[in-house]
XYZ file of C-alpha atoms in Angstrom:
294
model
C 0.000 0.000 0.000
C 2.946 2.324 0.578
C 3.875 1.948 -3.080
C 0.311 2.797 -4.122
C 0.352 5.919 -1.936
C 3.639 7.029 -3.519
C 2.244 6.423 -7.008
C -0.852 8.479 -6.178
C 1.351 11.360 -4.993
C 3.385 11.102 -8.198
C 0.187 10.932 -10.240
C -1.333 14.012 -8.641
C 1.882 15.908 -9.325
C 2.174 15.015 -13.012
C -1.618 15.256 -13.342
C -1.435 18.852 -12.105
C 1.104 19.574 -14.845
C -1.139 17.882 -17.413
C -4.118 19.865 -16.107
C -2.332 23.112 -16.954
C -1.449 21.792 -20.407
C -5.074 20.815 -20.985
C -6.412 24.151 -19.777
C -3.938 25.981 -21.999
C -4.887 23.947 -25.085
C -8.616 24.354 -24.325
C -8.316 28.126 -23.934
C -7.145 28.410 -27.530
C -9.084 25.600 -29.194
C -12.493 26.140 -27.580
C -12.521 29.832 -28.459
C -10.790 29.891 -31.854
C -11.495 26.324 -33.092
C -7.825 26.173 -34.121
C -5.811 22.966 -33.805
C -2.826 24.856 -32.481
C -0.219 22.083 -32.496
C 2.472 24.759 -32.747
C 1.636 25.287 -29.083
C 4.226 22.576 -28.451
C 6.899 24.894 -29.822
C 5.522 27.757 -27.700
C 5.850 25.482 -24.681
C 9.512 24.911 -25.561
C 10.000 28.673 -25.891
C 8.453 29.177 -22.442
C 10.807 26.559 -20.967
C 13.871 28.205 -22.530
C 12.669 31.577 -21.233
C 12.491 30.124 -17.727
C 15.976 28.709 -18.177
C 17.398 32.025 -19.380
C 15.700 34.161 -16.749
C 16.459 31.619 -14.029
C 20.170 31.961 -14.686
C 20.019 35.690 -13.916
C 21.137 36.235 -10.318
C 18.674 37.704 -7.882
C 15.459 37.110 -9.839
C 12.717 35.488 -7.708
C 11.068 32.398 -9.180
C 7.732 34.199 -9.452
C 9.324 36.926 -11.594
C 11.004 34.266 -13.734
C 7.687 32.497 -14.385
C 5.861 35.767 -15.123
C 8.607 36.796 -17.541
C 8.404 33.427 -19.307
C 4.614 33.776 -19.458
C 5.004 37.136 -21.208
C 7.435 35.598 -23.731
C 5.061 32.679 -24.379
C 2.102 35.057 -24.773
C 4.003 37.058 -27.379
C 4.908 33.841 -29.231
C 1.274 32.728 -29.208
C 0.087 36.075 -30.575
C 2.676 35.858 -33.360
C 1.375 32.397 -34.305
C -2.117 33.828 -34.706
C -1.019 36.931 -36.619
C 1.602 35.305 -38.841
C -0.049 31.960 -39.606
C -3.656 31.344 -38.637
C -5.201 34.707 -39.473
C -3.627 34.865 -42.989
C -4.712 31.274 -43.673
C -8.285 32.009 -42.664
C -8.261 35.191 -44.721
C -7.477 32.966 -47.700
C -10.302 30.601 -46.645
C -7.915 27.720 -46.029
C -9.506 24.415 -45.047
C -9.128 23.093 -41.475
C -6.720 20.439 -42.766
C -4.454 23.116 -44.253
C -4.505 24.972 -40.928
C -3.503 21.781 -39.086
C -0.669 21.102 -41.517
C 0.479 24.713 -41.242
C 0.479 24.428 -37.462
C 2.517 21.223 -37.536
C 4.931 22.791 -40.011
C 5.379 25.850 -37.803
C 6.108 23.622 -34.807
C 8.821 21.764 -36.752
C 10.370 25.033 -37.959
C 10.481 26.583 -34.483
C 11.865 23.434 -32.874
C 14.659 23.241 -35.433
C 15.445 26.924 -34.931
C 15.698 26.296 -31.193
C 18.015 23.372 -31.898
C 20.214 25.600 -34.079
C 20.408 28.322 -31.439
C 20.711 26.242 -28.260
C 21.862 22.896 -29.636
C 19.950 19.597 -29.619
C 21.142 18.565 -26.153
C 19.154 19.319 -23.033
C 19.754 21.798 -20.217
C 18.512 21.826 -16.644
C 18.030 24.594 -14.134
C 19.479 24.115 -10.659
C 17.017 25.516 -8.129
C 17.622 25.892 -4.420
C 14.605 24.057 -3.038
C 13.881 22.623 0.415
C 14.576 18.900 0.871
C 11.718 16.436 0.231
C 9.313 15.654 3.045
C 8.699 12.149 4.360
C 5.005 11.799 5.216
C 3.994 8.370 6.575
C 6.727 6.779 4.502
C 5.767 8.653 1.313
C 8.325 11.008 -0.223
C 6.855 14.379 -1.210
C 9.159 16.794 -3.028
C 8.572 20.570 -3.000
C 7.401 20.364 -6.640
C 4.910 17.620 -5.755
C 3.656 19.683 -2.834
C 3.181 22.908 -4.776
C 1.990 21.565 -8.141
C -1.627 20.735 -7.176
C -1.976 23.983 -5.239
C -0.670 26.071 -8.145
C -2.776 24.175 -10.700
C -5.903 24.582 -8.570
C -5.225 28.301 -8.038
C -4.637 28.963 -11.756
C -7.769 27.020 -12.731
C -9.969 28.811 -10.176
C -8.620 32.228 -11.182
C -9.269 31.448 -14.839
C -12.810 30.221 -14.148
C -13.469 33.366 -12.104
C -12.151 35.420 -15.029
C -14.606 33.637 -17.341
C -17.617 34.306 -15.138
C -16.891 37.716 -13.607
C -15.248 39.794 -16.328
C -16.633 41.124 -19.583
C -13.745 39.631 -21.552
C -14.272 36.255 -19.906
C -17.980 36.275 -20.669
C -17.174 37.102 -24.282
C -14.817 34.121 -24.280
C -17.664 31.876 -23.185
C -19.936 33.320 -25.839
C -17.239 32.800 -28.460
C -17.152 29.106 -27.584
C -20.880 28.809 -28.289
C -21.515 31.069 -31.306
C -18.956 33.350 -32.927
C -21.412 34.642 -35.535
C -23.849 35.818 -32.865
C -21.045 37.754 -31.192
C -20.234 39.470 -34.474
C -23.880 40.419 -34.964
C -23.767 42.077 -31.541
C -20.803 44.209 -32.592
C -18.051 42.295 -30.771
C -14.682 42.160 -32.536
C -14.028 38.419 -32.416
C -10.530 38.645 -33.903
C -9.475 40.697 -30.892
C -10.910 38.018 -28.616
C -8.938 35.356 -30.450
C -5.728 37.298 -29.910
C -6.523 37.393 -26.196
C -7.182 33.646 -26.266
C -3.802 32.961 -27.836
C -2.081 35.286 -25.380
C -3.709 33.832 -22.248
C -3.531 30.203 -23.375
C 0.136 30.564 -24.313
C 1.040 32.408 -21.099
C -0.323 29.476 -19.070
C 2.384 27.237 -20.542
C 4.968 28.830 -18.281
C 3.288 27.197 -15.276
C 3.636 23.510 -16.283
C 7.112 24.209 -17.669
C 8.195 25.670 -14.319
C 6.606 22.834 -12.326
C 8.445 20.217 -14.374
C 11.757 22.081 -14.233
C 11.397 22.401 -10.461
C 11.510 18.608 -10.277
C 14.738 18.492 -12.286
C 13.277 17.947 -15.770
C 15.527 19.130 -18.560
C 14.855 21.548 -21.408
C 15.425 20.639 -25.047
C 13.982 21.846 -28.371
C 11.710 18.813 -28.627
C 9.950 18.755 -25.267
C 6.910 20.466 -26.784
C 5.716 17.442 -28.786
C 4.589 15.294 -25.812
C 3.312 18.434 -24.073
C 0.920 19.423 -26.868
C -0.255 15.824 -27.372
C -1.028 15.559 -23.670
C -2.883 18.875 -23.752
C -4.987 17.717 -26.705
C -5.823 14.400 -25.025
C -6.788 16.203 -21.815
C -9.091 18.417 -23.885
C -10.833 15.413 -25.445
C -11.138 13.596 -22.139
C -12.571 16.602 -20.326
C -14.834 17.795 -23.155
C -13.882 20.058 -26.046
C -16.205 22.841 -24.877
C -15.294 22.729 -21.171
C -12.340 24.600 -19.704
C -12.689 22.998 -16.274
C -13.134 19.627 -17.982
C -9.795 19.983 -19.787
C -8.027 20.611 -16.474
C -9.831 17.677 -14.862
C -8.984 15.506 -17.853
C -5.288 16.305 -17.517
C -5.364 15.437 -13.817
C -7.081 12.124 -14.592
C -4.480 11.221 -17.221
C -1.615 11.855 -14.809
C -3.165 9.823 -11.990
C -4.113 6.875 -14.237
C -0.705 6.922 -15.910
C 1.126 6.585 -12.601
C -1.247 4.358 -10.638
C -1.342 1.880 -13.517
C 2.287 1.029 -12.705
C 0.982 -0.640 -9.528
C -0.696 -3.310 -11.656
C 1.224 -3.473 -14.929
C 4.881 -3.286 -16.019
C 6.216 0.209 -16.703
C 6.827 -0.528 -20.389
C 3.048 -0.890 -20.828
C 2.262 2.249 -18.828
C 1.576 4.659 -21.689
C -0.164 2.113 -23.908
C -2.582 0.958 -21.197
C -3.274 4.528 -20.061
C -4.262 5.752 -23.509
C -6.174 2.545 -24.270
C -8.319 3.169 -21.193
C -8.831 6.797 -22.190
C -9.865 5.813 -25.728
C -12.276 3.231 -24.315
C -13.806 5.900 -22.092
C -14.206 8.286 -25.041
C -15.901 5.555 -27.064
C -18.424 5.141 -24.272
C -18.752 8.889 -23.645
C -17.633 10.872 -26.719
C -18.467 14.225 -25.107
C -15.857 13.667 -22.383
C -16.135 14.171 -18.645
C -17.810 17.589 -18.701
C -18.644 18.198 -22.365
C -22.132 19.039 -23.541
C -24.209 16.314 -25.156
C -24.778 17.251 -28.788
C -28.198 17.176 -30.352
C -28.837 14.510 -32.949
C -30.470 15.768 -36.093
C -33.616 14.084 -37.250
C -33.345 11.876 -40.324
């Protein structure tokens, strides 16, 4: 049972990271309907920004994360202005947009590899020693990750319900055309979505780096795939569902090791998630779609 308790602690930690990735992906996709796979490259940029700012003496960790969030937000806005908006202006099909997004991710990752090299870097942080609670080891990153993820999610949900911009976000998820008819500039909202969704990436990047994870040009690929899966699991129209979906993936991924060999960990985890989506295509918190009459 001690092993199970340790796996649950590990799962909650990585699930909190996945929750932030899911919430970030949902913020952009639910509002703009853009398969923003280049978000993986933005995640890598955020991680390198944390690395660069973290090496500056005297900068508190909070300032480092906020600075990286600003860099990621700027990168996300550039993706919208330089790629997605021109493609939509030319009435490109969704498949072309997806391919353009994947191409942009490859280009940015290779540019990062040219600038920083293909090898990884890590950031040495002065953190308190791990705690031993009833025989379970809890590192500072594992202790703070669920609290930070919960705080970010609650702040974002409060933003959606209590601010004009947040309410416009929610309306944009439901019906963009209706917003336009009411005189709302939806392209401005989409820029905000890219900025906020991209800025969130600094949080999971910092949480992973606090546990000793390295930074390389290619860390964004698993990050964006995890964010997309969390979105599907939680429900493509639910921000809270995407965060909950990411948490569920992390917990299942780690607890499954208690029953199966580690080499089957990822395969079994995603098989269970796909089985769940077959039984409930709308996800954990997604809306049930109406079926048209034949």
